[in-house]
Short mmCIF file of N, CA and C in Angstrom, two decimals:
data_model
loop_
_atom_site.label_atom_id
_atom_site.label_comp_id
_atom_site.label_asym_id
_atom_site.label_seq_id
_atom_site.Cartn_x
_atom_site.Cartn_y
_atom_site.Cartn_z
N MET H 784 173.24 -113.31 -141.91
CA MET H 784 172.90 -112.28 -142.86
C MET H 784 171.41 -112.34 -143.16
N ASP H 785 170.96 -111.23 -143.43
CA ASP H 785 169.56 -111.07 -143.72
C ASP H 785 169.28 -111.46 -145.16
N LEU H 786 168.11 -112.03 -145.45
CA LEU H 786 167.73 -112.47 -146.80
C LEU H 786 167.67 -111.31 -147.79
N SER H 787 167.18 -110.16 -147.34
CA SER H 787 167.09 -109.01 -148.24
C SER H 787 168.48 -108.49 -148.62
N LEU H 788 169.43 -108.56 -147.70
CA LEU H 788 170.80 -108.14 -147.98
C LEU H 788 171.44 -109.08 -149.01
N ILE H 789 171.18 -110.36 -148.90
CA ILE H 789 171.70 -111.34 -149.86
C ILE H 789 171.11 -111.08 -151.26
N LEU H 790 169.82 -110.82 -151.32
CA LEU H 790 169.18 -110.54 -152.60
C LEU H 790 169.72 -109.25 -153.24
N ILE H 791 170.00 -108.24 -152.44
CA ILE H 791 170.57 -106.99 -152.95
C ILE H 791 171.97 -107.24 -153.52
N ILE H 792 172.78 -107.99 -152.82
CA ILE H 792 174.14 -108.30 -153.28
C ILE H 792 174.09 -109.11 -154.57
N VAL H 793 173.20 -110.11 -154.64
CA VAL H 793 173.06 -110.92 -155.85
C VAL H 793 172.59 -110.05 -157.01
N GLY H 794 171.67 -109.15 -156.73
CA GLY H 794 171.18 -108.24 -157.78
C GLY H 794 172.28 -107.34 -158.30
N ILE H 795 173.09 -106.78 -157.41
CA ILE H 795 174.21 -105.92 -157.83
C ILE H 795 175.22 -106.71 -158.65
N LEU H 796 175.51 -107.94 -158.25
CA LEU H 796 176.44 -108.79 -159.01
C LEU H 796 175.89 -109.10 -160.41
N ILE H 797 174.60 -109.33 -160.50
CA ILE H 797 173.98 -109.62 -161.80
C ILE H 797 174.05 -108.38 -162.70
N ILE H 798 173.81 -107.19 -162.13
CA ILE H 798 173.90 -105.95 -162.91
C ILE H 798 175.32 -105.74 -163.42
N ILE H 799 176.30 -105.95 -162.57
CA ILE H 799 177.70 -105.80 -162.98
C ILE H 799 178.04 -106.83 -164.07
N ALA H 800 177.59 -108.05 -163.91
CA ALA H 800 177.87 -109.09 -164.90
C ALA H 800 177.20 -108.77 -166.23
N SER H 801 176.05 -108.09 -166.20
CA SER H 801 175.35 -107.77 -167.45
C SER H 801 176.15 -106.79 -168.32
N PHE H 802 176.96 -105.94 -167.70
CA PHE H 802 177.80 -105.03 -168.49
C PHE H 802 178.83 -105.80 -169.32
N PHE H 803 179.40 -106.84 -168.74
CA PHE H 803 180.39 -107.63 -169.47
C PHE H 803 179.74 -108.50 -170.55
N VAL H 804 178.57 -109.03 -170.26
CA VAL H 804 177.86 -109.86 -171.23
C VAL H 804 177.37 -108.99 -172.39
N GLY H 805 176.98 -107.76 -172.14
CA GLY H 805 176.49 -106.85 -173.18
C GLY H 805 177.55 -106.56 -174.22
N ASN H 806 178.81 -106.46 -173.84
CA ASN H 806 179.89 -106.20 -174.80
C ASN H 806 180.06 -107.36 -175.76
N GLN H 807 179.87 -108.57 -175.30
CA GLN H 807 180.01 -109.73 -176.18
C GLN H 807 178.89 -109.73 -177.22
N SER H 808 177.69 -109.36 -176.81
CA SER H 808 176.59 -109.34 -177.77
C SER H 808 176.78 -108.23 -178.81
N LYS H 809 177.36 -107.09 -178.39
CA LYS H 809 177.64 -106.03 -179.34
C LYS H 809 178.69 -106.48 -180.35
N GLN H 810 179.69 -107.18 -179.90
CA GLN H 810 180.72 -107.70 -180.80
C GLN H 810 180.12 -108.72 -181.76
N LEU H 811 179.22 -109.55 -181.24
CA LEU H 811 178.55 -110.53 -182.09
C LEU H 811 177.69 -109.84 -183.14
N GLU H 812 176.97 -108.79 -182.77
CA GLU H 812 176.17 -108.03 -183.72
C GLU H 812 177.05 -107.41 -184.80
N LYS H 813 178.19 -106.88 -184.39
CA LYS H 813 179.12 -106.28 -185.34
C LYS H 813 179.65 -107.33 -186.32
N ASP H 814 179.99 -108.50 -185.81
CA ASP H 814 180.48 -109.59 -186.67
C ASP H 814 179.41 -110.04 -187.66
N VAL H 815 178.18 -110.17 -187.20
CA VAL H 815 177.08 -110.58 -188.09
C VAL H 815 176.84 -109.53 -189.16
N GLU H 816 176.88 -108.26 -188.79
CA GLU H 816 176.68 -107.18 -189.76
C GLU H 816 177.80 -107.18 -190.81
N GLU H 817 179.04 -107.37 -190.36
CA GLU H 817 180.17 -107.41 -191.29
C GLU H 817 180.05 -108.61 -192.23
N LEU H 818 179.64 -109.73 -191.70
CA LEU H 818 179.47 -110.93 -192.51
C LEU H 818 178.36 -110.75 -193.55
N SER H 819 177.27 -110.13 -193.16
CA SER H 819 176.18 -109.91 -194.11
C SER H 819 176.60 -108.93 -195.21
N LEU H 820 177.40 -107.91 -194.88
CA LEU H 820 177.90 -107.00 -195.90
C LEU H 820 178.83 -107.73 -196.87
N ASN H 821 179.66 -108.62 -196.35
CA ASN H 821 180.55 -109.40 -197.22
C ASN H 821 179.74 -110.28 -198.17
N PHE H 822 178.70 -110.92 -197.67
CA PHE H 822 177.85 -111.75 -198.53
C PHE H 822 177.17 -110.91 -199.60
N TYR H 823 176.70 -109.73 -199.22
CA TYR H 823 176.06 -108.84 -200.19
C TYR H 823 177.04 -108.43 -201.29
N GLN H 824 178.25 -108.06 -200.89
CA GLN H 824 179.26 -107.65 -201.88
C GLN H 824 179.62 -108.81 -202.81
N GLU H 825 179.78 -109.99 -202.26
CA GLU H 825 180.11 -111.15 -203.10
C GLU H 825 178.96 -111.48 -204.05
N ALA H 826 177.74 -111.39 -203.58
CA ALA H 826 176.59 -111.66 -204.44
C ALA H 826 176.52 -110.63 -205.56
N HIS H 827 176.81 -109.38 -205.25
CA HIS H 827 176.80 -108.33 -206.27
C HIS H 827 177.89 -108.58 -207.31
N GLN H 828 179.08 -108.98 -206.87
CA GLN H 828 180.16 -109.28 -207.80
C GLN H 828 179.80 -110.46 -208.69
N LEU H 829 179.19 -111.48 -208.12
CA LEU H 829 178.78 -112.64 -208.91
C LEU H 829 177.73 -112.25 -209.95
N LYS H 830 176.80 -111.39 -209.57
CA LYS H 830 175.79 -110.94 -210.53
C LYS H 830 176.43 -110.19 -211.68
N ARG H 831 177.42 -109.32 -211.37
CA ARG H 831 178.10 -108.59 -212.44
C ARG H 831 178.85 -109.55 -213.36
N ARG H 832 179.54 -110.53 -212.79
CA ARG H 832 180.27 -111.50 -213.61
C ARG H 832 179.31 -112.31 -214.47
N LEU H 833 178.20 -112.71 -213.90
CA LEU H 833 177.20 -113.47 -214.65
C LEU H 833 176.65 -112.65 -215.80
N LYS H 834 176.43 -111.37 -215.57
CA LYS H 834 175.93 -110.50 -216.63
C LYS H 834 176.94 -110.40 -217.77
N VAL H 835 178.22 -110.29 -217.43
CA VAL H 835 179.26 -110.22 -218.46
C VAL H 835 179.30 -111.51 -219.26
N VAL H 836 179.21 -112.64 -218.58
CA VAL H 836 179.23 -113.94 -219.28
C VAL H 836 178.01 -114.07 -220.18
N GLU H 837 176.85 -113.66 -219.70
CA GLU H 837 175.64 -113.73 -220.52
C GLU H 837 175.78 -112.85 -221.77
N GLU H 838 176.35 -111.66 -221.61
CA GLU H 838 176.55 -110.78 -222.76
C GLU H 838 177.52 -111.41 -223.76
N GLU H 839 178.58 -112.03 -223.25
CA GLU H 839 179.54 -112.68 -224.14
C GLU H 839 178.90 -113.83 -224.89
N LEU H 840 178.06 -114.59 -224.21
CA LEU H 840 177.39 -115.71 -224.86
C LEU H 840 176.41 -115.23 -225.92
N LEU H 841 175.79 -114.09 -225.72
CA LEU H 841 174.88 -113.55 -226.71
C LEU H 841 175.64 -112.98 -227.91
N ILE H 842 176.83 -112.48 -227.69
CA ILE H 842 177.62 -111.88 -228.77
C ILE H 842 178.33 -112.94 -229.58
N GLU H 843 178.87 -113.98 -228.93
CA GLU H 843 179.67 -115.00 -229.61
C GLU H 843 178.94 -115.67 -230.78
N PRO H 844 177.71 -116.15 -230.64
CA PRO H 844 177.06 -116.80 -231.77
C PRO H 844 176.88 -115.86 -232.95
N GLN H 845 176.65 -114.59 -232.70
CA GLN H 845 176.47 -113.65 -233.80
C GLN H 845 177.79 -113.41 -234.51
N THR H 846 178.90 -113.44 -233.77
CA THR H 846 180.21 -113.29 -234.40
C THR H 846 180.46 -114.47 -235.33
N PHE H 847 180.17 -115.68 -234.86
CA PHE H 847 180.37 -116.88 -235.67
C PHE H 847 179.44 -116.86 -236.88
N ALA H 848 178.20 -116.46 -236.68
CA ALA H 848 177.24 -116.42 -237.79
C ALA H 848 177.65 -115.36 -238.81
N LYS H 849 178.24 -114.28 -238.35
CA LYS H 849 178.66 -113.22 -239.26
C LYS H 849 179.80 -113.70 -240.15
N GLN H 850 180.71 -114.52 -239.59
CA GLN H 850 181.84 -115.02 -240.36
C GLN H 850 181.38 -116.05 -241.38
N LYS H 851 180.46 -116.90 -241.00
CA LYS H 851 180.02 -117.97 -241.86
C LYS H 851 178.97 -117.48 -242.86
N LYS H 852 177.83 -117.07 -242.36
CA LYS H 852 176.77 -116.51 -243.19
C LYS H 852 175.79 -115.81 -242.27
N LYS H 853 175.01 -114.93 -242.83
CA LYS H 853 174.05 -114.20 -242.03
C LYS H 853 172.88 -115.11 -241.69
N VAL H 854 172.52 -115.12 -240.42
CA VAL H 854 171.41 -115.92 -239.94
C VAL H 854 170.31 -114.97 -239.52
N SER H 855 169.10 -115.25 -239.93
CA SER H 855 167.99 -114.38 -239.56
C SER H 855 167.71 -114.54 -238.07
N PRO H 856 167.34 -113.45 -237.41
CA PRO H 856 167.08 -113.51 -235.98
C PRO H 856 165.87 -114.37 -235.66
N LYS H 857 165.82 -114.82 -234.40
CA LYS H 857 164.69 -115.61 -233.96
C LYS H 857 163.41 -114.79 -234.06
N PRO H 858 162.27 -115.44 -234.26
CA PRO H 858 161.02 -114.68 -234.39
C PRO H 858 160.69 -113.87 -233.14
N ASN H 859 161.09 -114.35 -231.95
CA ASN H 859 160.76 -113.68 -230.71
C ASN H 859 161.78 -112.61 -230.33
N ALA H 860 162.93 -112.57 -231.03
CA ALA H 860 163.99 -111.65 -230.66
C ALA H 860 163.59 -110.21 -230.97
N LYS H 861 164.01 -109.31 -230.10
CA LYS H 861 163.74 -107.89 -230.33
C LYS H 861 164.83 -107.37 -231.26
N VAL H 862 164.43 -106.90 -232.41
CA VAL H 862 165.37 -106.44 -233.42
C VAL H 862 165.14 -104.97 -233.64
N GLY H 863 166.26 -104.21 -233.70
CA GLY H 863 166.15 -102.78 -233.88
C GLY H 863 166.72 -102.36 -235.22
N ILE H 864 167.68 -101.51 -235.20
CA ILE H 864 168.25 -100.87 -236.38
C ILE H 864 168.86 -101.90 -237.32
N ASN H 865 168.33 -101.94 -238.55
CA ASN H 865 168.86 -102.80 -239.63
C ASN H 865 169.06 -104.25 -239.19
N GLY H 866 168.16 -104.80 -238.40
CA GLY H 866 168.23 -106.20 -237.99
C GLY H 866 169.22 -106.49 -236.87
N ILE H 867 169.68 -105.49 -236.16
CA ILE H 867 170.62 -105.69 -235.05
C ILE H 867 169.82 -105.93 -233.79
N HIS H 868 170.23 -106.92 -233.02
CA HIS H 868 169.53 -107.30 -231.79
C HIS H 868 169.57 -106.14 -230.78
N GLN H 869 168.49 -105.98 -230.04
CA GLN H 869 168.34 -104.87 -229.09
C GLN H 869 169.42 -104.90 -228.01
N ILE H 870 169.87 -106.07 -227.61
CA ILE H 870 170.91 -106.17 -226.58
C ILE H 870 172.20 -105.55 -227.10
N LEU H 871 172.54 -105.82 -228.36
CA LEU H 871 173.75 -105.22 -228.94
C LEU H 871 173.62 -103.70 -229.03
N ILE H 872 172.43 -103.23 -229.36
CA ILE H 872 172.21 -101.79 -229.46
C ILE H 872 172.43 -101.13 -228.10
N SER H 873 171.87 -101.72 -227.06
CA SER H 873 172.04 -101.14 -225.72
C SER H 873 173.50 -101.23 -225.28
N GLN H 874 174.20 -102.31 -225.67
CA GLN H 874 175.62 -102.43 -225.32
C GLN H 874 176.43 -101.34 -226.01
N VAL H 875 176.14 -101.10 -227.29
CA VAL H 875 176.86 -100.06 -228.04
C VAL H 875 176.64 -98.70 -227.39
N LEU H 876 175.40 -98.40 -227.04
CA LEU H 876 175.10 -97.10 -226.42
C LEU H 876 175.78 -96.96 -225.06
N THR H 877 175.81 -98.04 -224.30
CA THR H 877 176.46 -98.01 -222.99
C THR H 877 177.96 -97.78 -223.14
N LEU H 878 178.59 -98.49 -224.07
CA LEU H 878 180.03 -98.31 -224.29
C LEU H 878 180.32 -96.90 -224.78
N HIS H 879 179.45 -96.36 -225.60
CA HIS H 879 179.64 -94.99 -226.09
C HIS H 879 179.56 -93.99 -224.93
N LYS H 880 178.62 -94.21 -224.02
CA LYS H 880 178.48 -93.33 -222.85
C LYS H 880 179.70 -93.43 -221.95
N GLN H 881 180.36 -94.60 -221.95
CA GLN H 881 181.54 -94.80 -221.12
C GLN H 881 182.79 -94.20 -221.75
N GLY H 882 182.67 -93.70 -223.00
CA GLY H 882 183.79 -93.01 -223.61
C GLY H 882 184.58 -93.81 -224.62
N TYR H 883 184.14 -95.00 -224.99
CA TYR H 883 184.85 -95.79 -225.99
C TYR H 883 184.60 -95.19 -227.37
N ASN H 884 185.63 -95.28 -228.24
CA ASN H 884 185.43 -94.79 -229.61
C ASN H 884 184.79 -95.89 -230.46
N THR H 885 184.43 -95.54 -231.69
CA THR H 885 183.67 -96.47 -232.53
C THR H 885 184.45 -97.74 -232.87
N ASP H 886 185.77 -97.63 -233.05
CA ASP H 886 186.57 -98.82 -233.36
C ASP H 886 186.60 -99.80 -232.18
N GLU H 887 186.76 -99.28 -230.96
CA GLU H 887 186.76 -100.14 -229.78
C GLU H 887 185.39 -100.79 -229.59
N ILE H 888 184.35 -100.00 -229.79
CA ILE H 888 182.99 -100.55 -229.66
C ILE H 888 182.76 -101.61 -230.72
N SER H 889 183.25 -101.37 -231.93
CA SER H 889 183.10 -102.33 -233.02
C SER H 889 183.77 -103.65 -232.68
N ASN H 890 184.96 -103.60 -232.10
CA ASN H 890 185.67 -104.83 -231.70
C ASN H 890 184.94 -105.56 -230.58
N ARG H 891 184.39 -104.83 -229.62
CA ARG H 891 183.73 -105.46 -228.48
C ARG H 891 182.36 -106.03 -228.84
N SER H 892 181.69 -105.42 -229.81
CA SER H 892 180.32 -105.83 -230.10
C SER H 892 180.18 -106.66 -231.36
N ALA H 893 181.26 -106.89 -232.08
CA ALA H 893 181.24 -107.68 -233.31
C ALA H 893 180.35 -107.05 -234.39
N LEU H 894 180.25 -105.73 -234.37
CA LEU H 894 179.52 -104.99 -235.39
C LEU H 894 180.53 -104.18 -236.20
N SER H 895 180.15 -103.78 -237.40
CA SER H 895 181.04 -102.95 -238.19
C SER H 895 181.01 -101.53 -237.64
N SER H 896 182.04 -100.75 -238.01
CA SER H 896 182.11 -99.36 -237.55
C SER H 896 180.92 -98.56 -238.06
N ASP H 897 180.48 -98.86 -239.29
CA ASP H 897 179.32 -98.15 -239.85
C ASP H 897 178.06 -98.43 -239.04
N GLN H 898 177.88 -99.69 -238.64
CA GLN H 898 176.71 -100.04 -237.84
C GLN H 898 176.76 -99.34 -236.49
N VAL H 899 177.95 -99.31 -235.88
CA VAL H 899 178.11 -98.64 -234.58
C VAL H 899 177.78 -97.16 -234.72
N LYS H 900 178.29 -96.52 -235.78
CA LYS H 900 178.01 -95.10 -236.00
C LYS H 900 176.51 -94.86 -236.21
N ALA H 901 175.86 -95.77 -236.93
CA ALA H 901 174.41 -95.63 -237.18
C ALA H 901 173.63 -95.74 -235.88
N ILE H 902 174.03 -96.67 -235.03
CA ILE H 902 173.35 -96.85 -233.74
C ILE H 902 173.51 -95.60 -232.88
N ILE H 903 174.75 -95.10 -232.80
CA ILE H 903 175.02 -93.92 -231.98
C ILE H 903 174.27 -92.70 -232.53
N ALA H 904 174.26 -92.57 -233.84
CA ALA H 904 173.59 -91.42 -234.46
C ALA H 904 172.08 -91.45 -234.21
N SER H 905 171.50 -92.65 -234.23
CA SER H 905 170.06 -92.74 -234.03
C SER H 905 169.67 -92.80 -232.56
N GLY H 906 170.65 -92.98 -231.69
CA GLY H 906 170.35 -93.08 -230.26
C GLY H 906 169.67 -94.39 -229.89
N GLY H 907 169.76 -95.39 -230.77
CA GLY H 907 169.17 -96.69 -230.49
C GLY H 907 167.79 -96.88 -231.06
N TYR H 908 167.24 -95.86 -231.69
CA TYR H 908 165.90 -95.96 -232.26
C TYR H 908 166.01 -96.31 -233.74
N SER H 909 165.02 -96.99 -234.26
CA SER H 909 165.01 -97.38 -235.66
C SER H 909 165.03 -96.15 -236.57
N LEU H 910 165.77 -96.28 -237.64
CA LEU H 910 165.89 -95.17 -238.58
C LEU H 910 164.69 -95.03 -239.44
#
């Protein structure tokens, strides 16, 4: 056999083999993409859970302080309407936008119904 004929046959075999190898790399790319989407979704869920826990931790001490005695806010804390912390104000407005009534918002935020109504009426701005 001629050397050029052998090289042509080897080249054709390599081209045919590349079609089969290409499918494996496409499957690998698909698997990596699916895995990265799963990681992104899990990270997003963890961030949402962490945010909920942080909000609960910020609300809990105020509930305890309200039962025992009123504690003045920290000097660095952002305080809005009638000494209510800005985080609670934004939470009340968010719950109101989601369709909760004032009693449900009052239970979730540890504020009185009158305070919730005042926050909603003012739109979160100081009176």
